[in-house]
C-alpha atoms as one frame of an Amber mdcrd trajectory, in Angstrom:
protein
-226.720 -86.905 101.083-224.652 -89.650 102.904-222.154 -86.985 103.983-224.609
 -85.502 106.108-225.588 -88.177 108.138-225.074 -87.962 112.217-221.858 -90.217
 112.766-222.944 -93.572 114.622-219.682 -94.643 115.333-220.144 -97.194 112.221
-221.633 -95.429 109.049-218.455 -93.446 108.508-216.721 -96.824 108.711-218.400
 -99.323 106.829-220.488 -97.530 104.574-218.586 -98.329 101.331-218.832-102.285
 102.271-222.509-101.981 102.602-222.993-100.603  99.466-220.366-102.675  97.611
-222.443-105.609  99.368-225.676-104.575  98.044-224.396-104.163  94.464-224.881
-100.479  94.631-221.843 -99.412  93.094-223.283 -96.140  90.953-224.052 -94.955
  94.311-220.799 -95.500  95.940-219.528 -93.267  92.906-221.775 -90.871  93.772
-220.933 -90.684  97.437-217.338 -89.943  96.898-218.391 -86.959  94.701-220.595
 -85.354  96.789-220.309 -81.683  97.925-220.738 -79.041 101.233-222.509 -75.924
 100.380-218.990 -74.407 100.614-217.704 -76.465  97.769-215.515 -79.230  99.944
-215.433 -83.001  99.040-218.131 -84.084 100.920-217.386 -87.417 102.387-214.075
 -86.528 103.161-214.968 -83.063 104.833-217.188 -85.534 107.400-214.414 -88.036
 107.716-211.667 -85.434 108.685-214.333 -84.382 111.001-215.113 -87.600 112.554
-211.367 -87.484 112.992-211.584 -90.234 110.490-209.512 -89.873 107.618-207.772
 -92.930 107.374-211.091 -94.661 106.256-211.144 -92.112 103.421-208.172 -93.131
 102.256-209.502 -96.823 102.238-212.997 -95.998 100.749-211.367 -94.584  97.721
-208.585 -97.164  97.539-211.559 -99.306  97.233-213.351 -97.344  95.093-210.320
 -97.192  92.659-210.260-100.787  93.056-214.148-101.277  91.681-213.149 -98.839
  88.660-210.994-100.730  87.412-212.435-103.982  87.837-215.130-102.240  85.434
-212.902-101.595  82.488-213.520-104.663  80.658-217.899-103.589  80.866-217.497
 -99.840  80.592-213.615 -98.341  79.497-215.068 -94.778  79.767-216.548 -94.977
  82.819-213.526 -96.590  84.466-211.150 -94.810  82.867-212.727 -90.938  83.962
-213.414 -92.828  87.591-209.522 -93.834  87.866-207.893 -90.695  87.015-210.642
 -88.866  89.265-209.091 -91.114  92.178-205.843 -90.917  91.221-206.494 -87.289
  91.095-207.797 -87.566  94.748-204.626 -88.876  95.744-202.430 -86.211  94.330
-204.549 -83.227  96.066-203.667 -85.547  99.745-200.142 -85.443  98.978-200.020
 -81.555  98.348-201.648 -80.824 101.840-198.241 -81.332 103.044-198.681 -79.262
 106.233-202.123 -80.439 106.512-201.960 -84.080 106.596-202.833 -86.108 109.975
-200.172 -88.371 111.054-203.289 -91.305 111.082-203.890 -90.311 107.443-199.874
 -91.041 106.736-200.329 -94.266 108.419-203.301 -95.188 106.004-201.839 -93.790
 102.811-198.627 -96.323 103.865-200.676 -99.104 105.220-202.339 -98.782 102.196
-199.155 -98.901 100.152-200.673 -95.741  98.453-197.242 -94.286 100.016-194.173
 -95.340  99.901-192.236 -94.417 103.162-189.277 -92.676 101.438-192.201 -89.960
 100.243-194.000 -90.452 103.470-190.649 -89.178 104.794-190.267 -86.092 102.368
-193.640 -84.937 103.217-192.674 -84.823 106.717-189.617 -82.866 105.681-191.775
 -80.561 104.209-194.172 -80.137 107.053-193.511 -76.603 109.150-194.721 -77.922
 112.463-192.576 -79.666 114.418-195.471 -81.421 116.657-196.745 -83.413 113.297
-192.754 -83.857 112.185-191.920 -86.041 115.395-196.074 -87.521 114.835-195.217
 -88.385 111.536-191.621 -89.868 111.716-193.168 -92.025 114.707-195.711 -93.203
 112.172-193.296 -94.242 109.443-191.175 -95.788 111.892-193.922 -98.068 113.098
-194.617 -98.864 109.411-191.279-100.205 108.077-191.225-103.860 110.143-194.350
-104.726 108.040-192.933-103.597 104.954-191.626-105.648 101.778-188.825-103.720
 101.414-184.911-105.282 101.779-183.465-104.874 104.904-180.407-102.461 103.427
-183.254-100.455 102.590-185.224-101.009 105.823-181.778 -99.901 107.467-181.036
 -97.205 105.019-184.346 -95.764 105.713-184.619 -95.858 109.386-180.926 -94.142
 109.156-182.946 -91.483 107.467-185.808 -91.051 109.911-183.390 -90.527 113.021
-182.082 -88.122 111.154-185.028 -86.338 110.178-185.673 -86.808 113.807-182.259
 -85.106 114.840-182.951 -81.966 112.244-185.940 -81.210 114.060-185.660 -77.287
 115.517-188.000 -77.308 118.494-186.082 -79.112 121.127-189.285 -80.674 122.777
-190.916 -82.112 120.167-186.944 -83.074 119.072-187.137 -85.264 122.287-190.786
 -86.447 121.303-189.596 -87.740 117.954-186.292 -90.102 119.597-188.720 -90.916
 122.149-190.877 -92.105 119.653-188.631 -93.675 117.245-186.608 -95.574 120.017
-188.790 -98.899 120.601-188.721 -99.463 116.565-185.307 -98.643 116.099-182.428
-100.926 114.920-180.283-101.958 118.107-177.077 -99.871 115.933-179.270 -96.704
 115.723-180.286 -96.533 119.342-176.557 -95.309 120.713-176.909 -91.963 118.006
-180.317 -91.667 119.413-179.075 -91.197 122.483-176.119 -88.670 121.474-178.785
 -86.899 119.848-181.065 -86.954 122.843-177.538 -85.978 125.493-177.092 -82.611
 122.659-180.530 -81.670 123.689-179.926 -78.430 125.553-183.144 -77.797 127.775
-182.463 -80.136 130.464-185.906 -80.863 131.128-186.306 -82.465 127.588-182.896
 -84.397 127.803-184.006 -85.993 131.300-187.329 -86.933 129.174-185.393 -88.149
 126.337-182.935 -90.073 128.412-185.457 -91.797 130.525-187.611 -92.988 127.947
-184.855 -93.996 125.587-182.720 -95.729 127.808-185.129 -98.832 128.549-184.402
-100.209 125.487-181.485-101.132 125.031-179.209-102.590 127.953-175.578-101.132
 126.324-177.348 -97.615 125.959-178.042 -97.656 130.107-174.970 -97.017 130.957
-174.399 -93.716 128.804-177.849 -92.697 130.143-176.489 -92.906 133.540-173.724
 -91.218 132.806-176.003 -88.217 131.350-178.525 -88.022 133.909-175.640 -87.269
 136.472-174.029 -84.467 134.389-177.786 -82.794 134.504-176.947 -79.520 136.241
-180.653 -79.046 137.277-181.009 -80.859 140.505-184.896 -81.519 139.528-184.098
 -82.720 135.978-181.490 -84.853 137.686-183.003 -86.504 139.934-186.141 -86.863
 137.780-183.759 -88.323 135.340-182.107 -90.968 137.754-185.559 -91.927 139.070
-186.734 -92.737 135.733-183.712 -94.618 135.036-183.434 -96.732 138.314-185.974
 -99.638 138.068-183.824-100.470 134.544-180.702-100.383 136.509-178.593-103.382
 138.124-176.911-100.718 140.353-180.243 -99.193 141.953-179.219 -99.452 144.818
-176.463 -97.135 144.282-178.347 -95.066 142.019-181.126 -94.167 144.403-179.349
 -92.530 147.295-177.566 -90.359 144.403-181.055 -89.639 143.328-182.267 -88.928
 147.427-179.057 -86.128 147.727-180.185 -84.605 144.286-183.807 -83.849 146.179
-182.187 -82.354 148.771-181.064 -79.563 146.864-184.400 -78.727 144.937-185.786
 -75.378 146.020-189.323 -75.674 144.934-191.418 -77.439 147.334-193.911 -78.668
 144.982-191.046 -80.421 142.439-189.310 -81.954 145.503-192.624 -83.325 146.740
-193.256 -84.424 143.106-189.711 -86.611 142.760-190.025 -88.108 146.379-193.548
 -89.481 145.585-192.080 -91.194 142.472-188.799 -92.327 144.430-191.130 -93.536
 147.194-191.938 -97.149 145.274-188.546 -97.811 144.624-186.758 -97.322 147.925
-185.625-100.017 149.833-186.109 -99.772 153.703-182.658 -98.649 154.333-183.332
 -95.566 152.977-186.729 -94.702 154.092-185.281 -92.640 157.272-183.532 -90.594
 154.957-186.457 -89.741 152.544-188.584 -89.416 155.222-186.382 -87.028 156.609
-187.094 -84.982 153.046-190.478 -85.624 153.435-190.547 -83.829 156.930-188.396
 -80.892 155.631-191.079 -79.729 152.947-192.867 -76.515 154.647-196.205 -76.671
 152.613-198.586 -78.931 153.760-200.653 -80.051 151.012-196.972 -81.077 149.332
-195.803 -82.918 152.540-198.810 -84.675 152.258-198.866 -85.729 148.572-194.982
 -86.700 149.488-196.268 -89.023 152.331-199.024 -91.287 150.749-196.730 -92.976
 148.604-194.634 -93.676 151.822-197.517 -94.793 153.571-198.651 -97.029 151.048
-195.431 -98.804 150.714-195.192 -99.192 154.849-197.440-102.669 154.485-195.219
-104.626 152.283-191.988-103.377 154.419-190.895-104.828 158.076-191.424-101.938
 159.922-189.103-101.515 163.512-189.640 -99.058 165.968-187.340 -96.204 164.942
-188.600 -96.129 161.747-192.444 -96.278 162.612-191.675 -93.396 165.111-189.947
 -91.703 162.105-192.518 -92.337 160.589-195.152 -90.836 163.090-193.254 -87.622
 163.754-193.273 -86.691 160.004-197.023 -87.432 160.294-197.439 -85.067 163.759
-196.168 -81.927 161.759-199.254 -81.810 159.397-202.799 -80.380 160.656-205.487
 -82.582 161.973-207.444 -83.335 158.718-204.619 -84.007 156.758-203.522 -86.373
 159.391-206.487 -88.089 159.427-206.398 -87.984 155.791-203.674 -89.993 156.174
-204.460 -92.285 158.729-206.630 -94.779 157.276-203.481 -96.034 155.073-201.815
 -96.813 158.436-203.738 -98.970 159.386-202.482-102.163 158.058-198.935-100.685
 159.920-200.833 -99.925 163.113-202.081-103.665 163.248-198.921-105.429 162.061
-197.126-103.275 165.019-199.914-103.150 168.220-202.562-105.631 166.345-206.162
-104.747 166.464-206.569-103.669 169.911-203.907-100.801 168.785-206.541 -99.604
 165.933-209.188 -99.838 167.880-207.844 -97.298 170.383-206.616 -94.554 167.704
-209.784 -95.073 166.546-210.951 -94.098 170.112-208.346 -91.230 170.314-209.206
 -90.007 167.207-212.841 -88.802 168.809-211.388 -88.105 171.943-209.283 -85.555
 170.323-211.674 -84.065 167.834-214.089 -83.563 170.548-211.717 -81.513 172.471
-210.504 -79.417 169.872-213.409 -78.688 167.309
């Protein structure tokens, strides 16, 4: 049986065309009827193995499609087929809880859906993961419906809010997130209430961040949230996010640099200077560096200091702030210095030229000779 073929990447895909190709419509009947031992529709049991259940959906569109082409030659026939497919398509919509966001997207691609039931199913669904999945899905649909615009409006109205209702305040922020680059420009400013009433302030800095970008009027509120984060992590992870989208970075950075002061755990400090590092400009590199050298544990100084590093090429590096630079380095052990020393090297030459490189190079063995 075709059902238990090995998937090829293609048979599970195209096999309906080939057989529609070659005339051998009986047997595309057939496939779609087969059963597992345990009693499952067998084509369907492979293709929501395969991951693949969107191409079910379109294999028995199709199928449908052939049936009723066929009523004119054989009523019976196409009659029994059609309500067996139709059938097919009511046992979908009762898994509810059980259907894949990709299977939503075909059964609305393939206008077997409309989104407004789309949208109650998701309403149904118990699991908050596939409710912000799904909504994201529908979302994405509407632009290529036919529908009017009051009712693409209407609609979209009624995904944020479905959105909004969701319990689970994580998957909460993963359904605005979502929904925010297909959003209507008017929606995007409740999106972002929704996302500031988001109590975890981990979530809200993720929700802020991401929703933010798209809309220049909704920056400014997003600013205005990220600073009233309590959490200096979330804060600071928040303003970080939000600073490349920002005409004030400049002062939005050092706000974000004080914030990182204050976080007690080594490894989340670390963590927010290496993604402040690409956005600083060189007047406040002795300050962050200053960070940098405060973390105790190595391994996070280190991961803190690469990014630095990195950036040193493109800047115009003075004295001060290469012997900043070089002290911060001196505090680590010898491997992890000389883990980091090959990134310096551009620096090293800009500064001395290659005369200067070729002697660390020298005083690099010189010094791991004498201490082994």
């Amino acid at each position: 049986m075709w059902h238990t073929l090995t998937d090829d990447g293609y048979i599970y895909s195209r096999l309906i065309w080939h057989l529609e190709k070659a005339q051998n419509i009986e047997e595309i009947h057939q496939l779609l009827q087969e059963e597992t031992p345990e009693g499952y529709n067998g084509w369907y049991w492979q293709c929501d193995q395969q991951g693949k259940t969107a191409n079910f959906v379109k294999d028995i569109s199709r199928a449908w499609a052939i049936a009723e082409a066929n009523l004119t030659a054989n009523r019976t026939e196409s009659i029994s087929l059609q309500c067996r497919y139709a059938l097919i398509f009511t046992s979908l919509n009762s898994l509810a809880d059980n259907i894949a966001p990709e299977l939503m997207a075909a059964l609305l691609k393939q206008e077997i859906w409309q989104p407004a039931q789309a949208l109650a199913y998701v309403r149904q669904n118990k699991h908050s993961y596939s409710q912000a999945k799904g909504l994201e899905k529908i979302i994405k649909y509407l632009p290529s419906s036919s529908l009017s615009p009051e009712v693409l409006d209407s609609l979209s109205l009624e995904v944020l809010d479905a959105a909004i209702a969701i319990e689970d305040e994580r998957n909460r922020a993963r359904a605005l997130v979502g929904l925010a680059p297909h959003l209507p420009k008017n929606l995007l400013s409740e999106a972002l209430l929704a996302a500031r009433a988001i109590g975890d302030e981990s979530n809200r800095a993720i929700a802020l961040v991401r929703l933010a970008p798209h809309s220049p009027e909704v920056l400014r509120e997003a600013l205005e949230a990220a600073r009233a984060i309590r959490d200096e992590y979330y804060r600071a992870k928040a303003l970080v996010g939000l600073a490349p989208h920002l005409p004030e970075v400049l002062e939005v950075l050092p706000q974000a640099l004080e914030a990182v002061g204050a976080i007690g755990d080594e490894a989340k400090r670390a963590y927010i200077l290496q993604q402040l590092a690409p956005h600083l400009p060189q007047s406040l590199l002795p300050q962050a560096l200053e960070a940098v050298g405060a973390i105790g544990n190595e391994s996070n100084r280190l991961v803190a200091l690469q990014d630095f590093i990195e950036r040193l090429t493109f800047l115009s590096i003075d004295d001060p702030l290469w012997q900043k630079i070089l002290q911060t380095l001196a505090i680590l052990t010898r491997p992890k210095f000389l883990e980091a020393l090959p990134h310096l090297a551009p620096v090293i030459i800009k500064l001395g030229g290659v005369e200067a490189l070729r002697e660390t190079v020298k005083a690099v063995k010189d010094v791991s000779r004498w201490w082994r």
